[in-house]
PDB file of C-alpha atoms in Angstrom:
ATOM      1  CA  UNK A  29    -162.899  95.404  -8.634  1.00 40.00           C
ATOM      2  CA  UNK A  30    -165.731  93.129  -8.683  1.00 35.00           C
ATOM      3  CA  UNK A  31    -168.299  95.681  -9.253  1.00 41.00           C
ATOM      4  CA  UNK A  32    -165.991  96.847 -12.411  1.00 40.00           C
ATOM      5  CA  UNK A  33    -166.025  93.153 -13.605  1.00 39.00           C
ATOM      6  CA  UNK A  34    -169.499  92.660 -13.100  1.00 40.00           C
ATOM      7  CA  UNK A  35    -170.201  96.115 -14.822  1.00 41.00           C
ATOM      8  CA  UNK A  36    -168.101  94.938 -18.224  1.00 40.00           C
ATOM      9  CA  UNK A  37    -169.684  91.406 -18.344  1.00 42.00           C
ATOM     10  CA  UNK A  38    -173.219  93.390 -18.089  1.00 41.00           C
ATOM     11  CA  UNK A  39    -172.256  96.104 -20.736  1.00 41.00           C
ATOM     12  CA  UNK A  40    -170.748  92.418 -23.005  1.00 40.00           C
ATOM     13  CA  UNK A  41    -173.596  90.708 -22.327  1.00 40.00           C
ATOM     14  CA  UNK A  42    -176.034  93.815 -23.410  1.00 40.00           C
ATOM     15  CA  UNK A  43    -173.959  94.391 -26.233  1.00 40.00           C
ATOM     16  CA  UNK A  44    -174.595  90.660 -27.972  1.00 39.00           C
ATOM     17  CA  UNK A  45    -177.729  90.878 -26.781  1.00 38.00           C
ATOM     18  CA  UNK A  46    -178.701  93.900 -28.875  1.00 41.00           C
ATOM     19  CA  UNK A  47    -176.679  92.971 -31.758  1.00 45.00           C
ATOM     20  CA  UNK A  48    -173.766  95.525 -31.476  1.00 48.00           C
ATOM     21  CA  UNK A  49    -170.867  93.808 -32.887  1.00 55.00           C
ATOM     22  CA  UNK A  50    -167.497  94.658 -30.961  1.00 62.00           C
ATOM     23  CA  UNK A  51    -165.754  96.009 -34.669  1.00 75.00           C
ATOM     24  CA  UNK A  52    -168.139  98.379 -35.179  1.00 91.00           C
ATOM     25  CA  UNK A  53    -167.132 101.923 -34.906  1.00 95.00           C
ATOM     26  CA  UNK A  54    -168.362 105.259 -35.017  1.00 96.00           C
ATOM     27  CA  UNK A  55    -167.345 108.501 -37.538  1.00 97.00           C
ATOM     28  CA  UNK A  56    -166.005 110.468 -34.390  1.00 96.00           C
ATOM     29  CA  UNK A  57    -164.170 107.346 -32.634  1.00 96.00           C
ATOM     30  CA  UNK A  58    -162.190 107.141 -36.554  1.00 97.00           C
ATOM     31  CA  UNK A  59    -161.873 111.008 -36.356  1.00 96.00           C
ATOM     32  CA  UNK A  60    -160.136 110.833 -32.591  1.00 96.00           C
ATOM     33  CA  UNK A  61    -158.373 108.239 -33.652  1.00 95.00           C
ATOM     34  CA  UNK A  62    -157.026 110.144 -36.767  1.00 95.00           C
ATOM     35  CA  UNK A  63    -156.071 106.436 -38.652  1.00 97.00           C
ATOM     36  CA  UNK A  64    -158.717 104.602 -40.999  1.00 98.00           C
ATOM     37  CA  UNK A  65    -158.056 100.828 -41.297  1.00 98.00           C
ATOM     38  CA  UNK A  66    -159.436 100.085 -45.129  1.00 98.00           C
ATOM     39  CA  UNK A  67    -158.751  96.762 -46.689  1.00 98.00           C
ATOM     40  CA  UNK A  68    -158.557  95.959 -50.487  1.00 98.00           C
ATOM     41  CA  UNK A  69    -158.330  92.503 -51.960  1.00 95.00           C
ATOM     42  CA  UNK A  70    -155.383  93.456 -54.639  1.00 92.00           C
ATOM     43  CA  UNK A  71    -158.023  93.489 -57.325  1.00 92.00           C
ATOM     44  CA  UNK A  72    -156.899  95.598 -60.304  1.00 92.00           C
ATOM     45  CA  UNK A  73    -159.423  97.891 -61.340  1.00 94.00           C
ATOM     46  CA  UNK A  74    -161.259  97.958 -57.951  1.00 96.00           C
ATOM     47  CA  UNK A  75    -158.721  97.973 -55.147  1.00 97.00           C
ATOM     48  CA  UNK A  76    -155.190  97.102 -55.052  1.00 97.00           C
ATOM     49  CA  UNK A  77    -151.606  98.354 -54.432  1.00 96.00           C
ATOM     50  CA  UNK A  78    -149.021  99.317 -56.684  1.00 95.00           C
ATOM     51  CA  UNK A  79    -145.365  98.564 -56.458  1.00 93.00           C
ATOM     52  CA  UNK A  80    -144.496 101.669 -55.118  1.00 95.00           C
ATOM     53  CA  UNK A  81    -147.182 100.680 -52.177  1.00 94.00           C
ATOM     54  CA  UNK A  82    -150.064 103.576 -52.637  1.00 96.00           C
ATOM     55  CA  UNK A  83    -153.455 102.539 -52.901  1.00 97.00           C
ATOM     56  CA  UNK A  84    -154.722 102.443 -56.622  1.00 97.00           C
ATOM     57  CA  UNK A  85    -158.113 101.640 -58.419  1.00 97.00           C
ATOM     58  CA  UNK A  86    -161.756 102.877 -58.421  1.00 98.00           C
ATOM     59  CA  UNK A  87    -162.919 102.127 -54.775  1.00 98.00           C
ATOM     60  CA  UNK A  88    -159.792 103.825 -52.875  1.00 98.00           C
ATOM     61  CA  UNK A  89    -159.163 107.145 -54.813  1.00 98.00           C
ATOM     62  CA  UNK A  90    -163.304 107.672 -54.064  1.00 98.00           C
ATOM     63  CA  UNK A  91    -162.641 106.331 -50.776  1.00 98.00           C
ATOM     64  CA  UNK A  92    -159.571 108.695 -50.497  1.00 98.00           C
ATOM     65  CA  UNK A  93    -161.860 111.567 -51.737  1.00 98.00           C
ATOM     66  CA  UNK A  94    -164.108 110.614 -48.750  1.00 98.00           C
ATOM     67  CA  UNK A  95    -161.689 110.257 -46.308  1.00 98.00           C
ATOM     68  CA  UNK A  96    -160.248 113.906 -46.868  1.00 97.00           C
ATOM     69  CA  UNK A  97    -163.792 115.230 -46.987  1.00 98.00           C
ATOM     70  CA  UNK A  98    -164.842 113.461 -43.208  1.00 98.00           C
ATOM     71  CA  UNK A  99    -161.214 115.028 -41.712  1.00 97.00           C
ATOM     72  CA  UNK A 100    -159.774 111.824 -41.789  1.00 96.00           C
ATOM     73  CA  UNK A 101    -156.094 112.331 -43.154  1.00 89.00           C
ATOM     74  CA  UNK A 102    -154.066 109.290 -42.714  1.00 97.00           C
ATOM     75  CA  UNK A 103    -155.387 106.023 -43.958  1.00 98.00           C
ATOM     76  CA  UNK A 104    -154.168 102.412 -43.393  1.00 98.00           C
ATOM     77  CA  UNK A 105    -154.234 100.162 -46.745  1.00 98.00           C
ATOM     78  CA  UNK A 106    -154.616  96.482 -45.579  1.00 97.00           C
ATOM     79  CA  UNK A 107    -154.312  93.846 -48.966  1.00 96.00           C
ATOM     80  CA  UNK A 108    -155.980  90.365 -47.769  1.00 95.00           C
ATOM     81  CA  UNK A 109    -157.752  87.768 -49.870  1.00 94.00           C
ATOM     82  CA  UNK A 110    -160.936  88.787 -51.243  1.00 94.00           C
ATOM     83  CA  UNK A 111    -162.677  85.338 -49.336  1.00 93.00           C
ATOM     84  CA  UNK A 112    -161.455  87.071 -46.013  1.00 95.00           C
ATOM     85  CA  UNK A 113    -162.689  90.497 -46.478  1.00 96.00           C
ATOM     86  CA  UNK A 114    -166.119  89.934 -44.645  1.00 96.00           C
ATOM     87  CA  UNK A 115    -164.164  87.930 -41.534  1.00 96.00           C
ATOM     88  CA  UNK A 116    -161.058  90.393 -41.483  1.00 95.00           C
ATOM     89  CA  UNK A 117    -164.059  93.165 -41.405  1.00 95.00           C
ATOM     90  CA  UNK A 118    -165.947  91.068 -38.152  1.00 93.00           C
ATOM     91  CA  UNK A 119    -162.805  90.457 -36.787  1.00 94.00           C
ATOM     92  CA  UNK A 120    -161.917  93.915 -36.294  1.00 94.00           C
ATOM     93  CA  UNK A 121    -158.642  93.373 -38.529  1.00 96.00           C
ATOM     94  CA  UNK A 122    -160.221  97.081 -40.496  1.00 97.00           C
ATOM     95  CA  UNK A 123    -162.893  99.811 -40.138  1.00 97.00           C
ATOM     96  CA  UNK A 124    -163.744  99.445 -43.854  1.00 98.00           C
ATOM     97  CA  UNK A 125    -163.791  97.660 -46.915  1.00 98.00           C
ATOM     98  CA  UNK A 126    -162.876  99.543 -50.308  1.00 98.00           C
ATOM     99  CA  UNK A 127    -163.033  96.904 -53.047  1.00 97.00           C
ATOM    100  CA  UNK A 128    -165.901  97.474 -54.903  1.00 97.00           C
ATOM    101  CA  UNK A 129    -167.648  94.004 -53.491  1.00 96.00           C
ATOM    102  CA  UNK A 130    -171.067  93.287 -54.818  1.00 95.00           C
ATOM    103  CA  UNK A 131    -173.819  94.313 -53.026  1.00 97.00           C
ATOM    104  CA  UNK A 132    -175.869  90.928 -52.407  1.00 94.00           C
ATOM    105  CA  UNK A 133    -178.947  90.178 -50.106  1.00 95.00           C
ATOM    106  CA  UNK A 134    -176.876  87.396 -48.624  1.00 94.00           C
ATOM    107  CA  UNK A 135    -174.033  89.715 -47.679  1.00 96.00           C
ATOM    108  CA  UNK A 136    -176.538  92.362 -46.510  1.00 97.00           C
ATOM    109  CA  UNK A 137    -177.096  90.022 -43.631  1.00 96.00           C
ATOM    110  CA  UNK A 138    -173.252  90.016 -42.013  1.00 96.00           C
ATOM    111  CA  UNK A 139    -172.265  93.668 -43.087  1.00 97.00           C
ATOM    112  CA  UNK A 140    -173.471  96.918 -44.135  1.00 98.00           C
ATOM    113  CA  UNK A 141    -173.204  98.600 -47.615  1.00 98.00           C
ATOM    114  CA  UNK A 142    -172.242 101.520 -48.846  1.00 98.00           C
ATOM    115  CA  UNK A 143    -175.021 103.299 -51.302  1.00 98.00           C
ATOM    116  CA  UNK A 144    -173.401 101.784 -54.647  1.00 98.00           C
ATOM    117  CA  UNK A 145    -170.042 103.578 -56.409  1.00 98.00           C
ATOM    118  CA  UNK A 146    -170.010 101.512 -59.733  1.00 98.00           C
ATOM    119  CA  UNK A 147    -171.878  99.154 -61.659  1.00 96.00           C
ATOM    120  CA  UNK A 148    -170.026  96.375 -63.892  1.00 93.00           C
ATOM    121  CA  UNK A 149    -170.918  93.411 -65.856  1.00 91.00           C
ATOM    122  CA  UNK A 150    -169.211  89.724 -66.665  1.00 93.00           C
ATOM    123  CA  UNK A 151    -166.938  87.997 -68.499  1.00 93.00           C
ATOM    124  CA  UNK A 152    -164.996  84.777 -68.955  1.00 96.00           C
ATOM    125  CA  UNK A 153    -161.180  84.333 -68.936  1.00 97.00           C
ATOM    126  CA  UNK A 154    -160.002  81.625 -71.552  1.00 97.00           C
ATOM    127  CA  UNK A 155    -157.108  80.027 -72.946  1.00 98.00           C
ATOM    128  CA  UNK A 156    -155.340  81.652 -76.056  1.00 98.00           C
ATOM    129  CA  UNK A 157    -157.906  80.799 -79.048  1.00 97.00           C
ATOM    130  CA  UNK A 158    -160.380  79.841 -76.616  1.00 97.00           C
ATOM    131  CA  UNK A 159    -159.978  75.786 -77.414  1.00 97.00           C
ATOM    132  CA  UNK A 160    -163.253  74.704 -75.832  1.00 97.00           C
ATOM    133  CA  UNK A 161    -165.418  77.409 -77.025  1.00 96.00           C
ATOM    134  CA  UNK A 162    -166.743  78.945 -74.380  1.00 95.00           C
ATOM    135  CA  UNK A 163    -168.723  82.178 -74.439  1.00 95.00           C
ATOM    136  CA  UNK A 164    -170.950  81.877 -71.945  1.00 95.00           C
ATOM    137  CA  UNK A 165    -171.834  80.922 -68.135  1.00 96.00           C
ATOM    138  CA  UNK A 166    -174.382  78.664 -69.111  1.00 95.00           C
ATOM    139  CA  UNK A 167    -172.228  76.278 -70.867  1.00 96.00           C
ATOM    140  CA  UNK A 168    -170.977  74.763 -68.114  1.00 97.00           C
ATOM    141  CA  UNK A 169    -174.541  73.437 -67.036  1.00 95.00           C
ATOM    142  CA  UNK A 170    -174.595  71.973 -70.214  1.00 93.00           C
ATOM    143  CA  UNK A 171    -171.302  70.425 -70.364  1.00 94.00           C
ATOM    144  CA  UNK A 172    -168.371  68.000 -68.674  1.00 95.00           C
ATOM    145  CA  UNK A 173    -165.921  71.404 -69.034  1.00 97.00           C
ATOM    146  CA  UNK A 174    -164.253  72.873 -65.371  1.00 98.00           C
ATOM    147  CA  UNK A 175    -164.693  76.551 -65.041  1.00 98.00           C
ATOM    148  CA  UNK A 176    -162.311  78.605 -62.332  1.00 98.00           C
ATOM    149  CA  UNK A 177    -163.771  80.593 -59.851  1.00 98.00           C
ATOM    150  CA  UNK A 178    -162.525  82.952 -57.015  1.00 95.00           C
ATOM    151  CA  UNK A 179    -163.171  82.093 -53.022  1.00 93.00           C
ATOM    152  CA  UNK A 180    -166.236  84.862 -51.880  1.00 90.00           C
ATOM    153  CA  UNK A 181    -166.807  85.797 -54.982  1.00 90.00           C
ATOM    154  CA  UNK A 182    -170.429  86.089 -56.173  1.00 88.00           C
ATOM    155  CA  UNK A 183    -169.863  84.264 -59.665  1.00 94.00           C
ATOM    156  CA  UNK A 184    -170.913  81.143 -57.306  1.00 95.00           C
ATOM    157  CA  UNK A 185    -174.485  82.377 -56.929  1.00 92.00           C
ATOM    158  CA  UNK A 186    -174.641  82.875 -60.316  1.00 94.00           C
ATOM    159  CA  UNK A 187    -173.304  79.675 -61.564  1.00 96.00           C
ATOM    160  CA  UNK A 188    -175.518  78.042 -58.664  1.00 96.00           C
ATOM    161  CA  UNK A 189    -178.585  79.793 -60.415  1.00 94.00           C
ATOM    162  CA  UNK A 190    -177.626  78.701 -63.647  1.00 96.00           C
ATOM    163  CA  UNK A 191    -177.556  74.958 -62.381  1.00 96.00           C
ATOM    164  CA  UNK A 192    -173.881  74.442 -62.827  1.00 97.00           C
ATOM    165  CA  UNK A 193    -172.709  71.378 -60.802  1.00 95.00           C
ATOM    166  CA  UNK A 194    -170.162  72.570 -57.793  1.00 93.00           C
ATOM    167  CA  UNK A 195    -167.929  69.790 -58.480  1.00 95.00           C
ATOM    168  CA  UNK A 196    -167.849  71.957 -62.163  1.00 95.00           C
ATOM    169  CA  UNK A 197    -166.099  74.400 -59.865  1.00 97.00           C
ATOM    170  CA  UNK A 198    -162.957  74.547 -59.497  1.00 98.00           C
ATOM    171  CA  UNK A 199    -162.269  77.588 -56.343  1.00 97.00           C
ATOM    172  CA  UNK A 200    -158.173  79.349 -56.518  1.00 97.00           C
ATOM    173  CA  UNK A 201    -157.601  81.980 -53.567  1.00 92.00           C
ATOM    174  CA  UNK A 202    -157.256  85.107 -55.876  1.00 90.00           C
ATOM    175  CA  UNK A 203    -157.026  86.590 -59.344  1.00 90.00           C
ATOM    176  CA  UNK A 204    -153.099  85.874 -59.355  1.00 89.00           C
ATOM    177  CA  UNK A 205    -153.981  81.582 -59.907  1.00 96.00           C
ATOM    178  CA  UNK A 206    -156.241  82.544 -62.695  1.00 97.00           C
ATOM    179  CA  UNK A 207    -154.114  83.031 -65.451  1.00 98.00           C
ATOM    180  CA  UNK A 208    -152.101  79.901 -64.540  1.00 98.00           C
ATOM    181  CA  UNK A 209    -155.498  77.839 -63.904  1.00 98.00           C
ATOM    182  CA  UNK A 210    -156.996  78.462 -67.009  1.00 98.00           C
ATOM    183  CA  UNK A 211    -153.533  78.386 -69.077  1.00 98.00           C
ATOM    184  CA  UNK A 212    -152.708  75.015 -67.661  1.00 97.00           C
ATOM    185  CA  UNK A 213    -156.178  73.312 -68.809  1.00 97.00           C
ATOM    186  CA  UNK A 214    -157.029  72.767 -65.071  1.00 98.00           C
ATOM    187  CA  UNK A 215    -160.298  74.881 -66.229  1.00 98.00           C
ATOM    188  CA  UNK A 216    -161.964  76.019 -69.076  1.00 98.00           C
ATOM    189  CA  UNK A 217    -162.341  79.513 -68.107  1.00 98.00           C
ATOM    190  CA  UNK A 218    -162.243  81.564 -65.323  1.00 98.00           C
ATOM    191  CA  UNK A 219    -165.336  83.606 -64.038  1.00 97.00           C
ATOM    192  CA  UNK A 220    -165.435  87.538 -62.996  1.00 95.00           C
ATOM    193  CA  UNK A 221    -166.384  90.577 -63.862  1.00 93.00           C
ATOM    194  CA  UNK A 222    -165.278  91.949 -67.300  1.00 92.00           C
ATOM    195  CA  UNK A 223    -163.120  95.086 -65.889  1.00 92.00           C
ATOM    196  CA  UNK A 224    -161.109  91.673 -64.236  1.00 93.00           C
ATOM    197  CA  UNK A 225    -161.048  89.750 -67.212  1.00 93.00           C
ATOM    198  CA  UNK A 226    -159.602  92.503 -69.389  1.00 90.00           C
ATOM    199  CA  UNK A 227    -157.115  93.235 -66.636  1.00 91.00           C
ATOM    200  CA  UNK A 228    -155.804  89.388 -66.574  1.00 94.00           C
ATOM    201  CA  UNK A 229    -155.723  89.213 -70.397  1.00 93.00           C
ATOM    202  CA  UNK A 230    -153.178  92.108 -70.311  1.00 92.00           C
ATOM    203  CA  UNK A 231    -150.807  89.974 -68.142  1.00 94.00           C
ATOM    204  CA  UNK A 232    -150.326  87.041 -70.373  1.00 96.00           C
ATOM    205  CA  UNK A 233    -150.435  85.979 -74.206  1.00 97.00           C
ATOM    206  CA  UNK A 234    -151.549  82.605 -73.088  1.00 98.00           C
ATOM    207  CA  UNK A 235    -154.545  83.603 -71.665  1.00 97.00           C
ATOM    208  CA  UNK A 236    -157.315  86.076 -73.274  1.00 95.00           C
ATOM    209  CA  UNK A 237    -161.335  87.372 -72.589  1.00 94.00           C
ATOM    210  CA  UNK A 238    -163.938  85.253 -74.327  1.00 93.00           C
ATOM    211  CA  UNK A 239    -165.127  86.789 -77.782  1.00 90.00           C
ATOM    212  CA  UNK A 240    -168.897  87.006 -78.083  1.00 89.00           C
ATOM    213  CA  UNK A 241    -169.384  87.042 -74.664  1.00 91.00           C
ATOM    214  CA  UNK A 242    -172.980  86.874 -73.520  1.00 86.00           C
ATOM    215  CA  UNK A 243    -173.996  88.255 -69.743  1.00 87.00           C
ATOM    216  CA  UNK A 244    -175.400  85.586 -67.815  1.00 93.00           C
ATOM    217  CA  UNK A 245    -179.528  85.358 -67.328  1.00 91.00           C
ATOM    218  CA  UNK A 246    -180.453  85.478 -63.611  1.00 89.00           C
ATOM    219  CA  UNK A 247    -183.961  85.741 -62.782  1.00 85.00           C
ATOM    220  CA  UNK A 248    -184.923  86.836 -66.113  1.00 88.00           C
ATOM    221  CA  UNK A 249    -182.127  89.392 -66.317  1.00 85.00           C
ATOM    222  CA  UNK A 250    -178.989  89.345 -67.513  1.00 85.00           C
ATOM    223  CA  UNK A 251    -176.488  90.104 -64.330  1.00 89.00           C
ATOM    224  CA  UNK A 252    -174.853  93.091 -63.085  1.00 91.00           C
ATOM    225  CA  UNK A 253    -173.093  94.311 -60.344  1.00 93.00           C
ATOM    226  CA  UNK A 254    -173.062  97.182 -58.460  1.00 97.00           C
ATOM    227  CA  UNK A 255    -170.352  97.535 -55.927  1.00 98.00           C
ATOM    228  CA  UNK A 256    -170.191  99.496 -52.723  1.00 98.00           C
ATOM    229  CA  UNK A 257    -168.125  99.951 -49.600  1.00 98.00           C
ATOM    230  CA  UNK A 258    -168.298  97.513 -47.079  1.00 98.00           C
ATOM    231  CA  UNK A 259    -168.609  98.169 -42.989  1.00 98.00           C
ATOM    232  CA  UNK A 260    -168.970  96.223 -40.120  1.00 97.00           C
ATOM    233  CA  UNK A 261    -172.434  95.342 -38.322  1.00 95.00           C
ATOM    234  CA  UNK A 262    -173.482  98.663 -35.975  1.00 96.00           C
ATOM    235  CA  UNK A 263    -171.128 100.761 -37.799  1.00 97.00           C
ATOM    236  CA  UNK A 264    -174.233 102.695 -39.305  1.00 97.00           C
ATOM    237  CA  UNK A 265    -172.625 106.201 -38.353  1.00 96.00           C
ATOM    238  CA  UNK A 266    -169.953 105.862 -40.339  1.00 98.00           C
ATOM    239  CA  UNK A 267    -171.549 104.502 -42.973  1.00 98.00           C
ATOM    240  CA  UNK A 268    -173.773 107.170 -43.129  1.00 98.00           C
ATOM    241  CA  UNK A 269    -171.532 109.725 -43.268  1.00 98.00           C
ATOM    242  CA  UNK A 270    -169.722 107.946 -46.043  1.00 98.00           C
ATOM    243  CA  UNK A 271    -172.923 107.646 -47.950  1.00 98.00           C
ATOM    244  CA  UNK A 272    -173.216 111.655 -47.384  1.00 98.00           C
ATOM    245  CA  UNK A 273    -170.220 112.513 -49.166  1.00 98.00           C
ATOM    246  CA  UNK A 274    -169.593 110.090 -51.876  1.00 98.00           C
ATOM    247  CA  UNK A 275    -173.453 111.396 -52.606  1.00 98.00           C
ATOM    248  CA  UNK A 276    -171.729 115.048 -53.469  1.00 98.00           C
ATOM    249  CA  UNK A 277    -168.979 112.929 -55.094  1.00 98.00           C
ATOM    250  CA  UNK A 278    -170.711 110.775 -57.608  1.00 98.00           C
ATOM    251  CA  UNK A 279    -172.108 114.755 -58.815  1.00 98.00           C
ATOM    252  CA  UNK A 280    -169.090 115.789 -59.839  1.00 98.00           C
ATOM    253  CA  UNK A 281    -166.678 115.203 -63.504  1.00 97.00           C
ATOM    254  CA  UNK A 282    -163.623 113.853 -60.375  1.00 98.00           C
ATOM    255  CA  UNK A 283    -165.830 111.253 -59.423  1.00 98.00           C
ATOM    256  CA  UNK A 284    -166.501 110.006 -63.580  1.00 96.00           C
ATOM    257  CA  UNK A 285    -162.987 110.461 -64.411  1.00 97.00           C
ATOM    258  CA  UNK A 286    -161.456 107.900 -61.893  1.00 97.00           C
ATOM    259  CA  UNK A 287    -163.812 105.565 -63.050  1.00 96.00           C
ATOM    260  CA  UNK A 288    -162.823 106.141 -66.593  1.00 92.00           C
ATOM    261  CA  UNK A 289    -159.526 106.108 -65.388  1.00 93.00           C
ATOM    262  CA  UNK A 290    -159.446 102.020 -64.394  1.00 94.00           C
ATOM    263  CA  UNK A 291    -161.643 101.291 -67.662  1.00 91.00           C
ATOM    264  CA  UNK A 292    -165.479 101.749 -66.374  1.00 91.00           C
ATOM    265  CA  UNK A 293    -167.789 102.973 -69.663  1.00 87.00           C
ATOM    266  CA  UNK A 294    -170.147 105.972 -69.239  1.00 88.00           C
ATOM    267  CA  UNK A 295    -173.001 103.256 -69.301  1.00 84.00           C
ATOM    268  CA  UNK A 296    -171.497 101.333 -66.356  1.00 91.00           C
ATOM    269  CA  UNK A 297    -171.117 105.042 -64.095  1.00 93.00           C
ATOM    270  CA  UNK A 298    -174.712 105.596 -65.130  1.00 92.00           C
ATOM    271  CA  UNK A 299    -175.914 102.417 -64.141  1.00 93.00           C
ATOM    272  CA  UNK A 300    -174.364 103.123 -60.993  1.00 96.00           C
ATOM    273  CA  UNK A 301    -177.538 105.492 -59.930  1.00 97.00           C
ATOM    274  CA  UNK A 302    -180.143 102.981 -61.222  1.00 94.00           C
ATOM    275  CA  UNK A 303    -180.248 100.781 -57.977  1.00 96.00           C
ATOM    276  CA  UNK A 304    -180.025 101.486 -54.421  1.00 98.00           C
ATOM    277  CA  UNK A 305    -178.037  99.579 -51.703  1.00 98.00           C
ATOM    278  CA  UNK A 306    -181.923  98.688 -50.207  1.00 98.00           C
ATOM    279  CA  UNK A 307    -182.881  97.662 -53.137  1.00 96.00           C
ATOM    280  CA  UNK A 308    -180.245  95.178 -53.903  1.00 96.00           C
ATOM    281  CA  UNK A 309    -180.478  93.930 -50.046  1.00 97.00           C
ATOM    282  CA  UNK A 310    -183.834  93.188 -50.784  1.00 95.00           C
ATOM    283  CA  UNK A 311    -183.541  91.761 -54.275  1.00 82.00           C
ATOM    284  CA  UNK A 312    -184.607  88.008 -54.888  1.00 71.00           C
TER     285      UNK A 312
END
């Protein structure tokens, strides 16, 4: 009995040593397990659930695709935050992430990415009329105006670039608060990606995307995502074999007619190919 517990607290001890996170797992243990855990953060066009509970939106029907492909047949959609997706992941709460999530150099260092599946731009939710005449990210380094952002989302780098003041910021827990945020006055606009934008302005006539929208400038460039699947720390294997098939995938008319599907433009699938997941880990 002792020799067992000393043998565990060696194989623990090895294990942080070496940087193998406890959630990671391999393409055969998910195969002999037969179940996939992959969370989504309720994000329409991305990830999300519909009301008669199956999985809907870009990332999932290529992660479904995937799935089938690797002999994986039974999947387990998980909806959480999109601020807990990264700690749900390290906790072991899911195998996999499938919500389209930027692929940043700071997030390259807690999980792994997913070669990229689409590529989007920004945009800014306003009130009806747009009453404080906001059309771009900038503005809000420039003046006294609130502007609405979501918890782990990457609009905070940008703003951050851009010199907007965090107490500017005002942080709601998902896309849900930000028709009522911005409606309300409590901020000037909300901050996402365009595909979101459009999505929330379909909800409400109170609420609609800024006209004459203008990307934001970071680093010299205006700013674009490109938006992967997401895996624990060690879980290379799986990973990899992901990457394999949604390589075959992204070939294929299927793979461009989801993304047409939930409102992605032939530029943004194009763009998709133009930057690599080691790439955007290593951009600065």
């Amino acid at each position: 009995m002792k020799t067992k517990t000393l043998l565990t607290a060696l194989a623990t001890t090895m294990a942080v040593s070496f940087g193998v996170s406890a959630s990671a797992v391999t393409l055969k243990e998910v195969q002999d397990r037969g179940t996939v855990r992959i969370a989504v953060a309720n994000e329409i066009p991305y990830g999300y659930m519909d009301m008669s509970g199956k999985a809907k939106g870009a990332g999932p029907e290529v992660a479904q695709h995937i799935m089938d492909e690797l002999g994986i047949k039974k999947i387990e959609w998980i909806t959480t935050n999109f601020g807990s997706l990264i700690p749900g992941l390290r906790a072991n709460r899911f195998d996999m992430v499938s919500a389209e999530m930027a692929i940043l150099p700071q997030r390259c260092k807690e999980v792994l990415f997913s070669e990229p599946n689409t590529s989007y731009g920004e945009g800014l939710l306003v009130a009806k009329g747009n009453p404080d005449d906001i059309h771009t990210f900038e503005a809000f380094a420039k003046n006294d105006k609130k502007i609405a952002i979501m918890a782990g989302a990457d609009q905070l780098e940008m703003l951050q670039e851009l010199g907007v003041s965090e107490d500017r910021m005002v942080t709601i827990a998902s896309n849900a608060d930000a028709i009522s945020t911005v409606a309300t006055g409590r901020a000037s606009a909300y901050a996402a990606t365009s595909l979101t934008v459009s999505e929330l302005a379909k909800k409400s006539d109170k609420v609609e995307p800024a006209a004459d929208f203008t990307d934001p400038v970071i680093g010299g460039k205006p700013a674009r995502s490109w938006g992967g699947f997401t895996f624990n720390q060690g879980s290379e294997d799986f990973r990899d074999a992901v990457n394999g098939e949604l390589k075959k995938f992204k070939q294929t008319p299927e793979w461009k007619k989801i993304l047409e599907t939930y409102g992605f433009s032939e530029a943004d699938a194009k763009e998709s190919f133009s930057m690599t997941t080691e790439q955007l880990c290593a951009a600065k």
